[in-house]
Amino acid sequence: MPSYKLYYFNGRGLGEVSRLIFTVAGEQFEDIRYEREHWPEHKAEMPLGQMPVLEVDGVKLPQSAAIARFLAKRFNLAGKDDLEQAQVDAVVDTMYDLLKAFLPVFREQDEAKKEQMTKKFFGDDLPKHLQNLETLAKLYGKGGPFFVGNHLTWADLFFHPFLETLLGVNEKVLDNNPWLKQNRAEVEKNPKIAEYLKNRPKTEF
């Protein structure tokens, strides 16, 4: 039986999608969480000096998307055939576009500048990215509540925690996107996910 260790900070961030994949699959893994002040002690242990990192039977794999895609394929959450897998990847890549737009806002230290950037992001940038996601869902979701093929994939599991962070900043971000709001609700209906969300560590992001 394979041995899995997931190394990440004590937060959701880019590691949460992989935790959710393990959860849905019912697979055991060691959830190794580092507090930020302790991270410098372990940085040299990681292939690229960054996290998340997945260790599989002693082999360390970096890069969040590569980790999640590997796990999704292994546990049948990547799409049922090559075309579905490509559609899932297209949705995920669109989510990464959204993430790239948000990260400068998240990392800005100057409070006045951060407030200005936040207003622009939530007013102009975010609605466009959310509309792009809904467009793909209409193309690939077959009329169901999931992004691709009317069944749960890692695209749904990636969207859920990322939007949780944005909802923590502005709880109304999905008010104009009822399909996306329903998608998150459907993910939470999964009994394993519901149990995990209830018991996981409480973190800011």
Coordinates of N, CA and C in Angstrom, one line a residue:
M1 N 0.8 -1.2 0.0 CA 0.0 0.0 0.0 C 0.9 1.2 0.0
P2 N 0.6 2.2 -0.9 CA 1.5 3.4 -1.0 C 1.4 4.2 0.3
S3 N 2.5 4.9 0.5 CA 2.6 5.8 1.7 C 2.6 7.2 1.1
Y4 N 1.7 8.1 1.7 CA 1.6 9.5 1.2 C 1.9 10.4 2.3
K5 N 2.7 11.4 2.1 CA 2.9 12.6 3.0 C 2.7 13.8 2.2
L6 N 1.8 14.7 2.7 CA 1.6 16.0 2.1 C 2.2 17.1 3.0
Y7 N 3.2 17.9 2.5 CA 3.8 18.9 3.2 C 3.2 20.3 2.8
Y8 N 2.7 21.1 3.7 CA 2.2 22.4 3.4 C 2.2 23.2 4.7
F9 N 1.8 24.5 4.5 CA 1.6 25.4 5.6 C 0.3 25.0 6.4
N10 N 0.2 25.5 7.6 CA -1.1 25.2 8.3 C -2.1 26.2 7.8
G11 N -2.6 25.9 6.6 CA -3.7 26.8 6.0 C -4.2 26.0 4.8
R12 N -5.2 26.6 4.2 CA -5.8 25.9 3.0 C -4.9 26.1 1.8
G13 N -4.9 27.3 1.3 CA -4.0 27.7 0.2 C -4.0 26.7 -0.9
L14 N -2.8 26.4 -1.5 CA -2.6 25.5 -2.6 C -2.5 24.1 -2.2
G15 N -2.6 23.8 -0.9 CA -2.5 22.4 -0.5 C -3.9 21.8 -0.3
E16 N -4.9 22.6 -0.1 CA -6.2 22.1 0.3 C -6.9 21.2 -0.8
V17 N -6.7 21.5 -2.0 CA -7.3 20.7 -3.1 C -6.8 19.2 -3.0
S18 N -5.5 19.1 -2.7 CA -5.0 17.7 -2.5 C -5.5 17.0 -1.3
R19 N -5.7 17.8 -0.2 CA -6.3 17.2 1.0 C -7.7 16.7 0.7
L20 N -8.5 17.5 -0.1 CA -9.8 17.2 -0.4 C -9.9 15.9 -1.3
I21 N -8.9 15.8 -2.2 CA -8.9 14.6 -3.1 C -8.6 13.4 -2.3
F22 N -7.7 13.5 -1.3 CA -7.5 12.3 -0.4 C -8.8 12.0 0.3
T23 N -9.4 13.0 0.8 CA -10.7 12.9 1.6 C -11.7 12.1 0.8
V24 N -12.0 12.6 -0.4 CA -13.1 12.0 -1.2 C -12.7 10.6 -1.6
A25 N -11.4 10.3 -1.8 CA -11.0 9.0 -2.2 C -10.9 8.0 -1.0
G26 N -11.0 8.6 0.2 CA -10.9 7.8 1.4 C -9.6 7.2 1.6
E27 N -8.5 7.9 1.1 CA -7.2 7.4 1.2 C -6.5 8.1 2.4
Q28 N -5.7 7.3 3.1 CA -4.9 7.8 4.3 C -3.7 8.5 3.8
F29 N -3.4 9.6 4.4 CA -2.2 10.4 4.1 C -1.7 11.1 5.4
E30 N -0.4 11.4 5.4 CA 0.1 12.2 6.6 C 0.0 13.7 6.2
D31 N -0.8 14.4 6.9 CA -1.0 15.8 6.6 C 0.0 16.6 7.5
I32 N 1.2 16.9 6.9 CA 2.2 17.6 7.6 C 2.1 19.1 7.4
R33 N 1.8 19.8 8.5 CA 1.6 21.3 8.4 C 2.6 22.0 9.2
Y34 N 3.3 23.0 8.5 CA 4.3 23.8 9.1 C 3.7 25.2 9.4
E35 N 4.0 25.7 10.6 CA 3.7 27.1 10.8 C 4.8 27.9 10.1
R36 N 4.4 29.1 9.7 CA 5.3 29.9 8.9 C 6.6 30.2 9.5
E37 N 6.6 30.4 10.8 CA 7.9 30.7 11.5 C 8.8 29.5 11.5
H38 N 8.3 28.3 11.3 CA 9.1 27.1 11.3 C 9.5 26.6 9.9
W39 N 8.9 27.3 8.9 CA 9.2 26.9 7.5 C 10.7 27.0 7.1
P40 N 11.4 28.1 7.5 CA 12.8 28.1 7.1 C 13.6 26.9 7.5
E41 N 13.3 26.3 8.6 CA 14.0 25.1 9.0 C 13.9 23.9 8.1
H42 N 12.8 23.9 7.3 CA 12.5 22.8 6.4 C 12.6 23.1 4.9
K43 N 12.8 24.3 4.6 CA 12.8 24.7 3.2 C 13.8 23.9 2.3
A44 N 15.0 23.7 2.9 CA 16.0 22.9 2.1 C 15.7 21.5 1.9
E45 N 14.7 21.0 2.6 CA 14.2 19.6 2.5 C 13.4 19.4 1.2
M46 N 12.9 20.5 0.6 CA 11.9 20.4 -0.5 C 12.7 20.6 -1.8
P47 N 12.3 19.8 -2.8 CA 13.0 19.9 -4.1 C 13.2 21.3 -4.7
L48 N 12.2 22.1 -4.6 CA 12.3 23.5 -5.1 C 12.3 24.6 -4.1
G49 N 12.4 24.2 -2.8 CA 12.4 25.1 -1.7 C 11.1 25.8 -1.5
Q50 N 10.0 25.1 -1.9 CA 8.6 25.6 -1.8 C 7.7 24.5 -1.5
M51 N 6.5 24.8 -1.1 CA 5.4 23.9 -0.9 C 4.1 24.3 -1.6
P52 N 3.2 23.4 -1.8 CA 3.1 22.0 -1.3 C 4.1 21.1 -2.0
V53 N 4.4 20.0 -1.2 CA 5.1 18.9 -1.7 C 4.4 17.6 -1.3
L54 N 4.3 16.7 -2.3 CA 3.7 15.4 -2.0 C 4.8 14.3 -2.0
E55 N 4.9 13.6 -0.9 CA 5.9 12.5 -0.9 C 5.2 11.1 -1.1
V56 N 5.5 10.4 -2.1 CA 4.9 9.1 -2.4 C 6.0 8.0 -2.3
D57 N 5.9 7.2 -1.3 CA 6.9 6.1 -1.1 C 8.3 6.7 -1.1
G58 N 8.5 7.8 -0.5 CA 9.8 8.4 -0.3 C 10.2 9.3 -1.5
V59 N 9.5 9.4 -2.5 CA 9.8 10.3 -3.7 C 9.0 11.6 -3.5
K60 N 9.6 12.7 -3.5 CA 9.0 14.0 -3.3 C 8.6 14.7 -4.7
L61 N 7.4 15.1 -4.8 CA 6.8 15.8 -6.0 C 6.4 17.2 -5.6
P62 N 7.0 18.2 -6.2 CA 6.6 19.6 -6.0 C 5.5 20.0 -7.0
Q63 N 5.1 21.3 -6.8 CA 4.1 22.0 -7.7 C 2.7 21.5 -7.5
S64 N 1.9 22.5 -7.0 CA 0.5 22.1 -6.5 C -0.4 21.5 -7.6
A65 N -0.3 22.0 -8.8 CA -1.2 21.5 -9.9 C -0.7 20.0 -10.3
A66 N 0.6 19.8 -10.3 CA 1.1 18.5 -10.7 C 0.7 17.5 -9.6
I67 N 0.8 17.9 -8.3 CA 0.4 17.0 -7.2 C -1.1 16.7 -7.3
A68 N -1.9 17.7 -7.5 CA -3.4 17.5 -7.5 C -3.8 16.6 -8.7
R69 N -3.2 16.9 -9.8 CA -3.5 16.1 -11.1 C -3.1 14.7 -10.9
F70 N -1.9 14.4 -10.3 CA -1.4 13.1 -10.1 C -2.4 12.3 -9.2
L71 N -2.8 13.0 -8.1 CA -3.7 12.3 -7.1 C -5.1 12.1 -7.8
A72 N -5.6 13.1 -8.5 CA -6.9 13.0 -9.2 C -6.9 11.8 -10.2
K73 N -5.8 11.7 -10.9 CA -5.8 10.5 -11.9 C -5.7 9.2 -11.1
R74 N -4.9 9.2 -10.1 CA -4.8 7.9 -9.3 C -6.1 7.5 -8.7
F75 N -6.9 8.5 -8.2 CA -8.1 8.2 -7.5 C -9.4 8.5 -8.3
N76 N -9.3 8.6 -9.6 CA -10.4 8.7 -10.5 C -11.2 9.9 -10.3
L77 N -10.5 11.1 -10.1 CA -11.2 12.3 -10.0 C -10.7 13.3 -11.0
A78 N -10.1 12.8 -12.1 CA -9.5 13.7 -13.1 C -10.4 13.8 -14.4
G79 N -11.5 13.1 -14.5 CA -12.2 13.0 -15.7 C -12.2 11.6 -16.2
K80 N -13.3 11.2 -16.9 CA -13.5 9.7 -17.2 C -12.7 9.3 -18.5
D81 N -12.3 10.3 -19.3 CA -11.5 9.9 -20.5 C -10.6 11.1 -20.8
D82 N -9.8 11.0 -21.9 CA -8.8 12.0 -22.2 C -9.5 13.4 -22.4
L83 N -10.6 13.4 -23.1 CA -11.3 14.7 -23.4 C -11.8 15.3 -22.1
E84 N -12.4 14.5 -21.2 CA -12.9 15.1 -20.0 C -11.7 15.6 -19.1
Q85 N -10.6 14.9 -19.2 CA -9.4 15.3 -18.4 C -8.9 16.7 -19.0
A86 N -8.9 16.8 -20.3 CA -8.5 18.1 -20.9 C -9.5 19.2 -20.5
Q87 N -10.8 18.9 -20.4 CA -11.8 19.9 -20.0 C -11.6 20.3 -18.5
V88 N -11.3 19.3 -17.7 CA -11.0 19.6 -16.3 C -9.8 20.5 -16.2
D89 N -8.7 20.2 -17.0 CA -7.5 21.0 -17.0 C -7.8 22.4 -17.4
A90 N -8.7 22.6 -18.4 CA -9.1 23.9 -18.9 C -9.7 24.7 -17.8
V91 N -10.6 24.1 -17.0 CA -11.3 24.7 -15.9 C -10.3 25.1 -14.9
V92 N -9.4 24.2 -14.5 CA -8.4 24.5 -13.5 C -7.5 25.6 -13.9
D93 N -7.0 25.6 -15.2 CA -6.2 26.7 -15.7 C -6.9 28.0 -15.6
T94 N -8.2 28.0 -15.8 CA -8.9 29.3 -15.7 C -9.0 29.7 -14.2
M95 N -9.1 28.8 -13.3 CA -9.0 29.1 -11.9 C -7.6 29.7 -11.5
Y96 N -6.6 29.1 -12.2 CA -5.2 29.7 -11.9 C -5.1 31.1 -12.4
D97 N -5.8 31.4 -13.5 CA -5.8 32.8 -14.0 C -6.4 33.7 -12.9
L98 N -7.5 33.2 -12.3 CA -8.1 34.0 -11.2 C -7.2 34.1 -10.0
L99 N -6.5 33.0 -9.7 CA -5.5 33.1 -8.6 C -4.4 34.1 -8.8
K100 N -3.9 34.1 -10.1 CA -2.8 35.0 -10.4 C -3.3 36.4 -10.3
A101 N -4.5 36.7 -10.6 CA -5.1 38.1 -10.5 C -5.2 38.5 -9.0
F102 N -5.5 37.5 -8.2 CA -5.7 37.8 -6.8 C -4.5 37.9 -5.9
L103 N -3.4 37.1 -6.3 CA -2.2 37.1 -5.4 C -1.6 38.4 -5.2
P104 N -1.5 39.3 -6.2 CA -0.9 40.6 -5.8 C -1.7 41.4 -4.8
V105 N -3.0 41.3 -4.8 CA -3.9 41.9 -3.8 C -3.6 41.3 -2.4
F106 N -3.5 40.0 -2.4 CA -3.3 39.2 -1.2 C -2.0 39.6 -0.5
R107 N -1.0 39.8 -1.3 CA 0.4 40.0 -0.8 C 0.8 41.4 -0.6
E108 N -0.1 42.3 -1.0 CA 0.2 43.8 -0.8 C 0.3 44.1 0.6
Q109 N 1.4 44.8 1.0 CA 1.6 45.2 2.4 C 1.1 46.6 2.8
D110 N 1.1 47.5 1.8 CA 0.7 48.9 2.0 C -0.8 48.9 2.1
E111 N -1.4 49.3 3.2 CA -2.8 49.2 3.4 C -3.6 50.1 2.5
A112 N -3.2 51.3 2.2 CA -3.9 52.1 1.3 C -3.9 51.6 -0.1
K113 N -2.8 51.1 -0.5 CA -2.7 50.5 -1.9 C -3.5 49.2 -1.9
K114 N -3.4 48.4 -0.9 CA -4.2 47.2 -0.8 C -5.7 47.4 -0.9
E115 N -6.2 48.4 -0.3 CA -7.6 48.8 -0.3 C -8.0 49.1 -1.8
Q116 N -7.2 49.9 -2.4 CA -7.4 50.3 -3.8 C -7.4 49.0 -4.7
M117 N -6.4 48.2 -4.6 CA -6.3 47.0 -5.4 C -7.5 46.0 -5.1
T118 N -7.9 45.9 -3.9 CA -9.0 45.0 -3.5 C -10.3 45.5 -4.2
K119 N -10.5 46.8 -4.2 CA -11.7 47.4 -4.8 C -11.7 47.1 -6.3
K120 N -10.6 47.2 -6.9 CA -10.5 46.9 -8.4 C -10.7 45.5 -8.6
F121 N -10.1 44.6 -7.8 CA -10.2 43.2 -8.1 C -11.6 42.7 -7.9
F122 N -12.3 43.0 -6.8 CA -13.6 42.6 -6.6 C -14.6 43.2 -7.5
G123 N -14.4 44.5 -8.0 CA -15.3 45.2 -8.8 C -15.1 44.9 -10.3
D124 N -13.9 44.7 -10.8 CA -13.6 44.5 -12.2 C -13.1 43.2 -12.6
D125 N -12.1 42.7 -11.9 CA -11.4 41.5 -12.3 C -12.2 40.2 -12.0
L126 N -12.6 40.1 -10.8 CA -13.2 38.9 -10.3 C -14.5 38.5 -11.1
P127 N -15.4 39.4 -11.4 CA -16.6 39.1 -12.1 C -16.3 38.5 -13.5
K128 N -15.2 39.0 -14.1 CA -14.9 38.4 -15.5 C -14.4 37.0 -15.3
H129 N -13.6 36.7 -14.3 CA -13.0 35.4 -14.2 C -14.2 34.4 -13.8
L130 N -15.1 34.8 -12.9 CA -16.2 34.0 -12.5 C -17.1 33.7 -13.7
Q131 N -17.3 34.7 -14.6 CA -18.1 34.4 -15.8 C -17.4 33.4 -16.7
N132 N -16.1 33.5 -16.8 CA -15.3 32.5 -17.6 C -15.6 31.1 -17.1
L133 N -15.6 31.0 -15.8 CA -15.8 29.6 -15.2 C -17.2 29.1 -15.4
E134 N -18.2 30.0 -15.4 CA -19.5 29.6 -15.7 C -19.7 29.2 -17.1
T135 N -19.0 29.9 -18.0 CA -19.0 29.6 -19.4 C -18.5 28.2 -19.7
L136 N -17.4 27.9 -19.0 CA -16.9 26.5 -19.2 C -17.8 25.5 -18.6
A137 N -18.4 25.8 -17.5 CA -19.3 24.8 -16.8 C -20.5 24.5 -17.7
K138 N -21.0 25.6 -18.4 CA -22.1 25.4 -19.3 C -21.7 24.5 -20.5
L139 N -20.4 24.6 -21.0 CA -20.0 23.9 -22.1 C -19.7 22.4 -21.7
Y140 N -19.2 22.2 -20.5 CA -18.7 20.8 -20.1 C -19.5 20.1 -19.1
G141 N -20.4 20.8 -18.4 CA -21.0 20.2 -17.2 C -22.2 19.4 -17.5
K142 N -22.7 19.4 -18.7 CA -23.9 18.5 -19.1 C -25.1 18.9 -18.3
G143 N -25.2 20.1 -17.9 CA -26.4 20.6 -17.2 C -26.5 20.3 -15.8
G144 N -25.4 19.7 -15.2 CA -25.4 19.3 -13.8 C -24.7 20.4 -13.0
P145 N -24.5 20.1 -11.7 CA -23.9 21.0 -10.8 C -22.4 21.0 -10.7
F146 N -21.8 20.1 -11.5 CA -20.3 20.0 -11.4 C -19.7 20.6 -12.7
F147 N -18.4 20.9 -12.7 CA -17.8 21.6 -13.8 C -17.7 20.8 -15.1
V148 N -17.5 19.5 -14.9 CA -17.2 18.6 -16.1 C -18.0 17.3 -15.9
G149 N -18.7 16.9 -17.0 CA -19.3 15.6 -17.1 C -20.4 15.3 -16.1
N150 N -20.9 16.2 -15.4 CA -22.0 16.0 -14.4 C -21.6 15.0 -13.3
H151 N -20.3 15.1 -12.9 CA -19.8 14.3 -11.8 C -18.6 15.1 -11.2
L152 N -18.3 14.7 -9.9 CA -17.3 15.4 -9.2 C -15.9 15.1 -9.7
T153 N -15.1 16.2 -9.9 CA -13.7 16.1 -10.3 C -12.9 17.0 -9.4
W154 N -11.6 17.0 -9.7 CA -10.7 17.8 -8.8 C -10.9 19.3 -9.2
A155 N -11.5 19.6 -10.3 CA -11.8 21.0 -10.6 C -12.8 21.6 -9.5
D156 N -13.8 20.8 -9.2 CA -14.7 21.2 -8.1 C -14.0 21.4 -6.8
L157 N -13.1 20.5 -6.5 CA -12.4 20.5 -5.2 C -11.4 21.6 -5.2
F158 N -10.9 22.1 -6.3 CA -10.0 23.2 -6.3 C -10.8 24.5 -6.1
F159 N -12.0 24.6 -6.7 CA -12.8 25.8 -6.7 C -13.3 26.1 -5.2
H160 N -13.7 25.1 -4.6 CA -14.3 25.2 -3.3 C -13.4 26.0 -2.2
P161 N -12.2 25.5 -2.0 CA -11.4 26.2 -0.9 C -10.9 27.6 -1.4
F162 N -10.6 27.8 -2.7 CA -10.2 29.1 -3.2 C -11.3 30.1 -3.0
L163 N -12.5 29.8 -3.3 CA -13.6 30.7 -3.1 C -13.9 31.0 -1.7
E164 N -13.5 30.0 -0.8 CA -13.7 30.2 0.6 C -12.9 31.4 1.1
T165 N -11.7 31.5 0.5 CA -10.8 32.6 0.9 C -11.4 33.9 0.4
L166 N -11.9 34.0 -0.8 CA -12.5 35.2 -1.3 C -13.8 35.5 -0.6
L167 N -14.6 34.5 -0.3 CA -15.8 34.8 0.5 C -15.5 35.3 1.9
G168 N -14.4 35.0 2.4 CA -13.9 35.5 3.7 C -13.7 37.0 3.6
V169 N -13.3 37.5 2.4 CA -13.1 38.9 2.2 C -14.4 39.6 1.9
N170 N -15.2 39.0 1.1 CA -16.5 39.6 0.7 C -17.5 38.5 0.5
E171 N -18.4 38.3 1.4 CA -19.3 37.2 1.4 C -20.3 37.2 0.3
K172 N -20.4 38.3 -0.5 CA -21.3 38.5 -1.6 C -20.7 38.2 -3.0
V173 N -19.5 37.7 -3.0 CA -18.8 37.5 -4.3 C -19.5 36.6 -5.3
L174 N -20.3 35.7 -4.8 CA -21.0 34.7 -5.7 C -22.5 35.1 -5.9
D175 N -22.9 36.2 -5.4 CA -24.4 36.6 -5.5 C -24.9 36.7 -6.9
N176 N -24.0 37.0 -7.8 CA -24.4 37.1 -9.2 C -24.0 35.8 -10.0
N177 N -23.6 34.8 -9.3 CA -23.2 33.6 -10.0 C -23.8 32.4 -9.3
P178 N -25.1 32.2 -9.4 CA -25.8 31.2 -8.7 C -25.3 29.7 -9.0
W179 N -24.9 29.5 -10.2 CA -24.4 28.2 -10.6 C -23.1 27.9 -9.7
L180 N -22.2 28.8 -9.7 CA -21.0 28.6 -8.9 C -21.3 28.4 -7.4
K181 N -22.3 29.1 -6.9 CA -22.7 29.0 -5.5 C -23.2 27.6 -5.3
Q182 N -24.0 27.1 -6.2 CA -24.6 25.8 -6.1 C -23.5 24.7 -6.2
N183 N -22.5 24.9 -7.1 CA -21.4 24.0 -7.2 C -20.7 23.8 -5.8
R184 N -20.4 24.9 -5.1 CA -19.8 24.7 -3.8 C -20.7 24.0 -2.8
A185 N -22.0 24.2 -2.9 CA -23.0 23.5 -2.1 C -23.0 22.0 -2.4
E186 N -22.9 21.7 -3.6 CA -22.9 20.3 -4.0 C -21.7 19.6 -3.5
V187 N -20.5 20.2 -3.5 CA -19.3 19.7 -3.0 C -19.5 19.4 -1.5
E188 N -20.1 20.3 -0.8 CA -20.2 20.2 0.7 C -21.2 19.1 1.0
K189 N -22.1 18.7 0.1 CA -23.0 17.6 0.3 C -22.4 16.2 0.4
N190 N -21.2 16.1 -0.2 CA -20.4 14.9 -0.1 C -20.2 14.5 1.4
P191 N -20.6 13.4 1.9 CA -20.5 13.1 3.3 C -19.0 13.1 3.8
K192 N -18.1 12.6 3.0 CA -16.7 12.7 3.4 C -16.2 14.1 3.5
I193 N -16.6 14.9 2.5 CA -16.2 16.3 2.6 C -16.8 17.0 3.8
A194 N -18.1 16.8 4.0 CA -18.8 17.5 5.1 C -18.1 17.1 6.4
E195 N -17.7 15.9 6.6 CA -17.0 15.5 7.8 C -15.7 16.1 7.9
Y196 N -14.9 16.2 6.8 CA -13.6 16.8 6.8 C -13.7 18.3 7.1
L197 N -14.7 19.0 6.5 CA -14.8 20.4 6.7 C -15.1 20.8 8.2
K198 N -15.9 19.9 8.8 CA -16.3 20.1 10.2 C -15.1 19.9 11.1
N199 N -14.2 19.1 10.8 CA -13.1 18.7 11.7 C -11.7 19.2 11.4
R200 N -11.5 19.8 10.2 CA -10.2 20.3 9.9 C -9.8 21.5 10.7
P201 N -8.5 21.8 10.8 CA -8.0 23.0 11.6 C -8.6 24.3 11.0
K202 N -9.0 25.2 11.9 CA -9.6 26.5 11.5 C -8.4 27.4 11.2
T203 N -8.4 27.9 9.9 CA -7.3 28.8 9.5 C -7.9 29.9 8.7
E204 N -7.1 31.0 8.7 CA -7.6 32.2 8.0 C -7.7 32.0 6.5
F205 N -6.7 31.3 5.9 CA -6.8 31.1 4.5 C -6.0 29.8 4.2

